[in-house]
């Protein structure tokens, strides 16, 4: 089974609740050519932009199209990709998770601290703590009915505060022991592919199977399309929402742990603004912020596009890293406007 077919077997056009859903309508004979073009652009537009940017950069900057540079870009992108995987599922349900940046940093510090007792504690401690934060988010949102924005904003502050408390206001940096096998998780490679890349691809493949080939995945789209309709259909809306926030916390913690293994330390200042990068990657990849539609393949292309932009700015040299936010923000605005235009085209076609 190909990775692309798992991540996006029928396109990013997601099934929505109701009589047959929109996907079912498109599958029918009544789908117009205009609708097909709009769907294709939303599904693969970011990939076309990514390929165009890579092609131009390869001609302009000879150092860009090198194997070492490609490895560096993809390894750097793999951490954001893992975080964005969980964010994609959250946004498909119509939610948002602002806590992932702080949880990512907290996971890294906990992993570095626990690595003194071996690989297993270095992975389990951050997963348990970060998973608990994600589960708490899910309970407050799905069971108590609080707004995702407020709940995850509180978790952002809480996780960052816990991180500072553990590190004595950042004065203490936990280091991974030099002889620890845990460091191999972030620094090792197979055939030139770093472990972080392979882990990210494996998680995306598993996420694609869950999203596209299981009833749980289809329920995510249904909940994001219309939670009221999903309730009337008898779907476990609260349980699904709780689960996606739990997964988001777990994935952010895992990404932080792998990053700590790569850096051989738990860095307290990382992860600031990472939640916005993850949201930008997901939206640029074609997932609708209102929920109900999206794909993991689009998220993967969105993450790579942001990573390539960052690398290009580094290649230019005369621009500082702040311009990455300017360019990423510009892409985000263009994508959101394009999504509104494509949605209008579908309705009027």
Short mmCIF file of N, CA, C and O in Angstrom, two decimals, residues 85-185:
data_model
loop_
_atom_site.label_atom_id
_atom_site.label_comp_id
_atom_site.label_asym_id
_atom_site.label_seq_id
_atom_site.Cartn_x
_atom_site.Cartn_y
_atom_site.Cartn_z
N UNK A 85 0.42 16.53 12.70
CA UNK A 85 -0.44 15.35 12.51
C UNK A 85 -1.60 15.36 13.51
O UNK A 85 -2.77 15.19 13.14
N UNK A 86 -1.25 15.58 14.77
CA UNK A 86 -2.31 15.66 15.78
C UNK A 86 -3.19 16.87 15.58
O UNK A 86 -4.42 16.79 15.75
N UNK A 87 -2.59 18.00 15.17
CA UNK A 87 -3.37 19.22 14.95
C UNK A 87 -4.37 19.02 13.81
O UNK A 87 -5.48 19.56 13.84
N UNK A 88 -3.97 18.26 12.78
CA UNK A 88 -4.89 18.00 11.66
C UNK A 88 -6.16 17.32 12.14
O UNK A 88 -7.27 17.71 11.76
N UNK A 89 -6.00 16.30 12.97
CA UNK A 89 -7.18 15.58 13.47
C UNK A 89 -8.05 16.50 14.33
O UNK A 89 -9.28 16.44 14.26
N UNK A 90 -7.40 17.34 15.14
CA UNK A 90 -8.17 18.27 15.98
C UNK A 90 -8.97 19.24 15.12
O UNK A 90 -10.17 19.47 15.35
N UNK A 91 -8.31 19.81 14.11
CA UNK A 91 -8.99 20.81 13.26
C UNK A 91 -10.08 20.16 12.42
O UNK A 91 -11.12 20.79 12.16
N UNK A 92 -9.88 18.94 11.98
CA UNK A 92 -10.93 18.25 11.21
C UNK A 92 -12.21 18.14 12.03
O UNK A 92 -13.33 18.20 11.48
N UNK A 93 -12.08 17.99 13.35
CA UNK A 93 -13.28 17.92 14.20
C UNK A 93 -13.85 19.31 14.48
O UNK A 93 -14.84 19.42 15.21
N UNK A 94 -13.21 20.36 13.94
CA UNK A 94 -13.69 21.71 14.18
C UNK A 94 -13.08 22.37 15.41
O UNK A 94 -13.53 23.43 15.82
N UNK A 95 -12.05 21.77 15.99
CA UNK A 95 -11.42 22.31 17.19
C UNK A 95 -10.10 22.99 16.89
O UNK A 95 -9.74 23.24 15.74
N UNK A 96 -9.38 23.30 17.95
CA UNK A 96 -8.06 23.93 17.84
C UNK A 96 -7.27 23.54 19.09
O UNK A 96 -7.86 23.34 20.15
N UNK A 97 -5.96 23.42 18.96
CA UNK A 97 -5.13 23.08 20.12
C UNK A 97 -3.95 24.04 20.17
O UNK A 97 -2.99 23.91 19.41
N UNK A 98 -4.03 25.01 21.06
CA UNK A 98 -2.98 26.02 21.19
C UNK A 98 -1.87 25.60 22.15
O UNK A 98 -0.90 26.33 22.32
N UNK A 99 -2.01 24.44 22.77
CA UNK A 99 -1.05 24.04 23.81
C UNK A 99 0.15 23.27 23.28
O UNK A 99 1.09 23.02 24.03
N UNK A 100 0.14 22.88 21.98
CA UNK A 100 1.14 21.93 21.50
C UNK A 100 2.58 22.46 21.58
O UNK A 100 3.51 21.68 21.77
N UNK A 101 2.77 23.78 21.42
CA UNK A 101 4.13 24.32 21.49
C UNK A 101 4.74 24.15 22.87
O UNK A 101 5.88 23.70 23.02
N UNK A 102 3.96 24.49 23.90
CA UNK A 102 4.44 24.33 25.27
C UNK A 102 4.58 22.86 25.64
O UNK A 102 5.53 22.47 26.34
N UNK A 103 3.64 22.04 25.18
CA UNK A 103 3.71 20.60 25.47
C UNK A 103 4.94 19.99 24.79
O UNK A 103 5.60 19.11 25.35
N UNK A 104 5.25 20.46 23.59
CA UNK A 104 6.44 20.01 22.87
C UNK A 104 7.70 20.29 23.69
O UNK A 104 8.56 19.41 23.87
N UNK A 105 7.82 21.51 24.20
CA UNK A 105 9.00 21.87 25.01
C UNK A 105 9.02 21.09 26.31
O UNK A 105 10.09 20.62 26.75
N UNK A 106 7.85 20.94 26.95
CA UNK A 106 7.78 20.18 28.20
C UNK A 106 8.19 18.73 27.98
O UNK A 106 8.92 18.14 28.79
N UNK A 107 7.73 18.14 26.89
CA UNK A 107 8.09 16.75 26.57
C UNK A 107 9.59 16.58 26.41
O UNK A 107 10.17 15.58 26.85
N UNK A 108 10.24 17.58 25.79
CA UNK A 108 11.69 17.50 25.61
C UNK A 108 12.44 17.56 26.92
O UNK A 108 13.40 16.79 27.15
N UNK A 109 12.02 18.45 27.82
CA UNK A 109 12.69 18.57 29.12
C UNK A 109 12.49 17.31 29.95
O UNK A 109 13.44 16.80 30.57
N UNK A 110 11.28 16.80 29.95
CA UNK A 110 11.00 15.58 30.72
C UNK A 110 11.79 14.39 30.17
O UNK A 110 12.29 13.56 30.94
N UNK A 111 11.89 14.31 28.85
CA UNK A 111 12.63 13.20 28.24
C UNK A 111 14.11 13.28 28.59
O UNK A 111 14.74 12.26 28.94
N UNK A 112 14.69 14.50 28.52
CA UNK A 112 16.10 14.65 28.86
C UNK A 112 16.35 14.33 30.33
O UNK A 112 17.35 13.69 30.68
N UNK A 113 15.42 14.77 31.19
CA UNK A 113 15.57 14.48 32.63
C UNK A 113 15.48 12.98 32.90
O UNK A 113 16.27 12.42 33.66
N UNK A 114 14.53 12.30 32.25
CA UNK A 114 14.31 10.89 32.52
C UNK A 114 15.31 9.98 31.80
O UNK A 114 15.39 8.79 32.11
N UNK A 115 16.06 10.53 30.85
CA UNK A 115 16.99 9.69 30.08
C UNK A 115 18.12 9.13 30.95
O UNK A 115 18.80 8.18 30.55
N UNK A 116 18.31 9.70 32.15
CA UNK A 116 19.37 9.17 33.03
C UNK A 116 19.04 7.76 33.51
O UNK A 116 19.91 7.03 33.98
N UNK A 117 17.74 7.35 33.38
CA UNK A 117 17.35 6.00 33.79
C UNK A 117 17.12 5.06 32.60
O UNK A 117 16.66 3.95 32.77
N UNK A 118 17.39 5.54 31.38
CA UNK A 118 17.28 4.66 30.23
C UNK A 118 16.31 5.16 29.18
O UNK A 118 15.67 6.22 29.33
N UNK A 119 16.21 4.39 28.10
CA UNK A 119 15.39 4.80 26.96
C UNK A 119 13.90 4.77 27.30
O UNK A 119 13.15 5.69 26.96
N UNK A 120 13.48 3.70 27.96
CA UNK A 120 12.05 3.54 28.23
C UNK A 120 11.50 4.68 29.10
O UNK A 120 10.48 5.29 28.75
N UNK A 121 12.14 5.01 30.23
CA UNK A 121 11.65 6.17 31.00
C UNK A 121 11.70 7.47 30.20
O UNK A 121 10.81 8.32 30.36
N UNK A 122 12.72 7.61 29.36
CA UNK A 122 12.83 8.85 28.57
C UNK A 122 11.66 9.03 27.61
O UNK A 122 11.34 10.15 27.22
N UNK A 123 11.05 7.93 27.22
CA UNK A 123 9.88 8.01 26.35
C UNK A 123 8.57 8.02 27.14
O UNK A 123 7.64 8.76 26.80
N UNK A 124 8.52 7.20 28.17
CA UNK A 124 7.26 7.05 28.91
C UNK A 124 6.89 8.29 29.71
O UNK A 124 5.72 8.70 29.74
N UNK A 125 7.87 8.89 30.37
CA UNK A 125 7.56 10.06 31.23
C UNK A 125 6.93 11.20 30.43
O UNK A 125 5.85 11.71 30.81
N UNK A 126 7.54 11.64 29.32
CA UNK A 126 6.88 12.71 28.56
C UNK A 126 5.54 12.30 27.96
O UNK A 126 4.61 13.11 27.90
N UNK A 127 5.44 11.03 27.54
CA UNK A 127 4.17 10.59 26.95
C UNK A 127 3.05 10.59 27.99
O UNK A 127 1.91 10.98 27.70
N UNK A 128 3.37 10.14 29.21
CA UNK A 128 2.35 10.10 30.26
C UNK A 128 1.90 11.52 30.64
O UNK A 128 0.70 11.81 30.71
N UNK A 129 2.88 12.41 30.87
CA UNK A 129 2.55 13.78 31.29
C UNK A 129 1.84 14.54 30.17
O UNK A 129 0.79 15.17 30.38
N UNK A 130 2.40 14.48 28.97
CA UNK A 130 1.81 15.23 27.84
C UNK A 130 0.47 14.62 27.42
O UNK A 130 -0.45 15.34 27.03
N UNK A 131 0.37 13.29 27.52
CA UNK A 131 -0.91 12.65 27.24
C UNK A 131 -1.96 13.07 28.26
O UNK A 131 -3.14 13.26 27.91
N UNK A 132 -1.56 13.23 29.51
CA UNK A 132 -2.51 13.66 30.55
C UNK A 132 -2.99 15.09 30.27
O UNK A 132 -4.18 15.40 30.47
N UNK A 133 -2.09 15.94 29.81
CA UNK A 133 -2.50 17.31 29.46
C UNK A 133 -3.50 17.29 28.29
O UNK A 133 -4.52 17.97 28.31
N UNK A 134 -3.20 16.45 27.29
CA UNK A 134 -4.13 16.34 26.16
C UNK A 134 -5.47 15.77 26.59
O UNK A 134 -6.52 16.24 26.13
N UNK A 135 -5.44 14.77 27.46
CA UNK A 135 -6.69 14.18 27.94
C UNK A 135 -7.51 15.19 28.74
O UNK A 135 -8.75 15.24 28.64
N UNK A 136 -6.82 16.00 29.56
CA UNK A 136 -7.52 17.04 30.33
C UNK A 136 -8.18 18.04 29.39
O UNK A 136 -9.34 18.45 29.61
N UNK A 137 -7.45 18.42 28.34
CA UNK A 137 -8.06 19.30 27.33
C UNK A 137 -9.32 18.67 26.76
O UNK A 137 -10.36 19.32 26.61
N UNK A 138 -9.21 17.38 26.42
CA UNK A 138 -10.34 16.68 25.81
C UNK A 138 -11.54 16.60 26.74
O UNK A 138 -12.69 16.78 26.32
N UNK A 139 -11.29 16.32 28.01
CA UNK A 139 -12.40 16.22 28.97
C UNK A 139 -13.11 17.56 29.12
O UNK A 139 -14.36 17.64 29.10
N UNK A 140 -12.33 18.63 29.26
CA UNK A 140 -12.94 19.96 29.45
C UNK A 140 -13.71 20.41 28.21
O UNK A 140 -14.73 21.09 28.32
N UNK A 141 -13.22 20.03 27.04
CA UNK A 141 -13.88 20.45 25.80
C UNK A 141 -15.06 19.53 25.47
O UNK A 141 -16.17 20.01 25.17
N UNK A 142 -14.83 18.22 25.54
CA UNK A 142 -15.86 17.28 25.09
C UNK A 142 -16.91 16.99 26.16
O UNK A 142 -18.09 16.81 25.84
N UNK A 143 -16.53 16.92 27.41
CA UNK A 143 -17.47 16.56 28.47
C UNK A 143 -18.06 17.78 29.16
O UNK A 143 -19.25 17.81 29.46
N UNK A 144 -17.22 18.78 29.44
CA UNK A 144 -17.69 19.98 30.15
C UNK A 144 -18.29 21.00 29.18
O UNK A 144 -19.16 21.79 29.57
N UNK A 145 -17.84 20.95 27.93
CA UNK A 145 -18.40 21.86 26.94
C UNK A 145 -17.71 23.20 26.86
O UNK A 145 -18.28 24.16 26.33
N UNK A 146 -16.50 23.30 27.36
CA UNK A 146 -15.77 24.58 27.28
C UNK A 146 -15.20 24.79 25.88
O UNK A 146 -15.00 23.84 25.11
N UNK A 147 -14.92 26.04 25.56
CA UNK A 147 -14.41 26.38 24.23
C UNK A 147 -12.97 25.89 24.08
O UNK A 147 -12.15 26.10 24.97
N UNK A 148 -12.64 25.23 22.95
CA UNK A 148 -11.26 24.74 22.74
C UNK A 148 -10.21 25.84 22.85
O UNK A 148 -9.12 25.60 23.37
N UNK A 149 -10.54 27.02 22.37
CA UNK A 149 -9.56 28.12 22.40
C UNK A 149 -9.16 28.44 23.85
O UNK A 149 -7.98 28.58 24.17
N UNK A 150 -10.15 28.55 24.73
CA UNK A 150 -9.88 28.90 26.12
C UNK A 150 -9.13 27.77 26.84
O UNK A 150 -8.15 27.99 27.56
N UNK A 151 -9.62 26.55 26.64
CA UNK A 151 -9.02 25.40 27.35
C UNK A 151 -7.56 25.21 26.96
O UNK A 151 -6.68 25.05 27.82
N UNK A 152 -7.29 25.20 25.67
CA UNK A 152 -5.92 24.93 25.22
C UNK A 152 -5.00 26.13 25.46
O UNK A 152 -3.79 25.95 25.61
N UNK A 153 -5.58 27.34 25.51
CA UNK A 153 -4.76 28.50 25.90
C UNK A 153 -4.32 28.37 27.35
O UNK A 153 -3.16 28.66 27.70
N UNK A 154 -5.23 27.91 28.20
CA UNK A 154 -4.87 27.67 29.60
C UNK A 154 -3.81 26.57 29.71
O UNK A 154 -2.87 26.67 30.52
N UNK A 155 -3.92 25.54 28.88
CA UNK A 155 -2.92 24.46 28.89
C UNK A 155 -1.57 24.96 28.40
O UNK A 155 -0.52 24.50 28.87
N UNK A 156 -1.60 25.85 27.42
CA UNK A 156 -0.35 26.46 26.93
C UNK A 156 0.39 27.12 28.09
O UNK A 156 1.60 26.92 28.29
N UNK A 157 -0.36 27.92 28.86
CA UNK A 157 0.26 28.63 29.99
C UNK A 157 0.67 27.65 31.08
O UNK A 157 1.75 27.77 31.67
N UNK A 158 -0.19 26.67 31.35
CA UNK A 158 0.11 25.70 32.41
C UNK A 158 1.32 24.85 32.09
O UNK A 158 2.19 24.62 32.96
N UNK A 159 1.41 24.36 30.85
CA UNK A 159 2.54 23.51 30.46
C UNK A 159 3.84 24.31 30.48
O UNK A 159 4.90 23.81 30.92
N UNK A 160 3.78 25.57 30.02
CA UNK A 160 4.99 26.40 30.04
C UNK A 160 5.41 26.70 31.48
O UNK A 160 6.60 26.71 31.81
N UNK A 161 4.42 26.93 32.36
CA UNK A 161 4.74 27.17 33.76
C UNK A 161 5.35 25.94 34.42
O UNK A 161 6.30 26.04 35.20
N UNK A 162 4.79 24.76 34.12
CA UNK A 162 5.34 23.52 34.67
C UNK A 162 6.77 23.30 34.17
O UNK A 162 7.65 22.88 34.93
N UNK A 163 6.99 23.64 32.91
CA UNK A 163 8.33 23.51 32.32
C UNK A 163 9.33 24.39 33.07
O UNK A 163 10.44 23.95 33.42
N UNK A 164 8.94 25.63 33.35
CA UNK A 164 9.84 26.54 34.07
C UNK A 164 10.05 26.10 35.51
O UNK A 164 11.14 26.27 36.07
N UNK A 165 9.01 25.54 36.13
CA UNK A 165 9.15 25.06 37.50
C UNK A 165 10.14 23.90 37.59
O UNK A 165 10.97 23.83 38.50
N UNK A 166 10.03 22.98 36.61
CA UNK A 166 10.93 21.82 36.60
C UNK A 166 12.37 22.25 36.41
O UNK A 166 13.30 21.65 36.98
N UNK A 167 12.58 23.28 35.61
CA UNK A 167 13.95 23.70 35.28
C UNK A 167 14.42 24.89 36.12
O UNK A 167 15.43 25.51 35.76
N UNK A 168 13.68 25.20 37.20
CA UNK A 168 14.08 26.31 38.09
C UNK A 168 14.21 27.60 37.28
O UNK A 168 15.28 28.20 37.20
N UNK A 169 13.09 27.99 36.65
CA UNK A 169 13.02 29.20 35.82
C UNK A 169 13.98 29.14 34.63
O UNK A 169 14.47 30.16 34.17
N UNK A 170 14.26 27.95 34.16
CA UNK A 170 15.14 27.80 33.00
C UNK A 170 16.61 27.76 33.34
O UNK A 170 17.45 27.65 32.44
N UNK A 171 16.95 27.86 34.63
CA UNK A 171 18.36 27.88 35.03
C UNK A 171 19.00 26.49 34.94
O UNK A 171 20.22 26.37 34.83
N UNK A 172 18.17 25.45 34.98
CA UNK A 172 18.68 24.08 34.93
C UNK A 172 18.40 23.47 33.56
O UNK A 172 17.26 23.47 33.09
N UNK A 173 19.44 23.00 32.91
CA UNK A 173 19.30 22.31 31.62
C UNK A 173 19.65 20.84 31.81
O UNK A 173 20.77 20.51 32.22
N UNK A 174 18.69 19.99 31.55
CA UNK A 174 18.93 18.54 31.68
C UNK A 174 19.58 18.02 30.41
O UNK A 174 19.10 18.27 29.30
N UNK A 175 20.66 17.27 30.59
CA UNK A 175 21.41 16.74 29.45
C UNK A 175 21.19 15.23 29.33
O UNK A 175 21.08 14.53 30.34
N UNK A 176 21.11 14.77 28.10
CA UNK A 176 21.03 13.33 27.85
C UNK A 176 22.43 12.75 28.02
O UNK A 176 23.38 13.28 27.43
N UNK A 177 22.59 11.71 28.84
CA UNK A 177 23.93 11.11 29.02
C UNK A 177 24.56 10.74 27.69
O UNK A 177 23.88 10.26 26.78
N UNK A 178 25.88 10.98 27.59
CA UNK A 178 26.57 10.75 26.32
C UNK A 178 26.48 9.31 25.83
O UNK A 178 26.45 9.05 24.63
N UNK A 179 26.46 8.39 26.77
CA UNK A 179 26.43 6.98 26.38
C UNK A 179 25.01 6.42 26.32
O UNK A 179 24.81 5.22 26.23
N UNK A 180 24.02 7.32 26.37
CA UNK A 180 22.64 6.85 26.38
C UNK A 180 22.19 6.43 24.99
O UNK A 180 22.44 7.13 23.99
N UNK A 181 21.50 5.30 24.93
CA UNK A 181 20.94 4.85 23.66
C UNK A 181 19.78 5.74 23.22
O UNK A 181 19.39 5.72 22.05
N UNK A 182 19.26 6.53 24.14
CA UNK A 182 18.15 7.42 23.80
C UNK A 182 18.57 8.44 22.75
O UNK A 182 17.77 8.81 21.88
N UNK A 183 19.82 8.93 22.83
CA UNK A 183 20.28 9.93 21.86
C UNK A 183 20.25 9.39 20.43
O UNK A 183 20.06 10.16 19.47
N UNK A 184 20.42 8.09 20.28
CA UNK A 184 20.41 7.47 18.95
C UNK A 184 19.06 7.67 18.27
O UNK A 184 18.97 7.75 17.04
N UNK A 185 18.00 7.78 19.08
CA UNK A 185 16.66 7.96 18.52
C UNK A 185 16.55 9.24 17.71
O UNK A 185 15.81 9.30 16.71
#
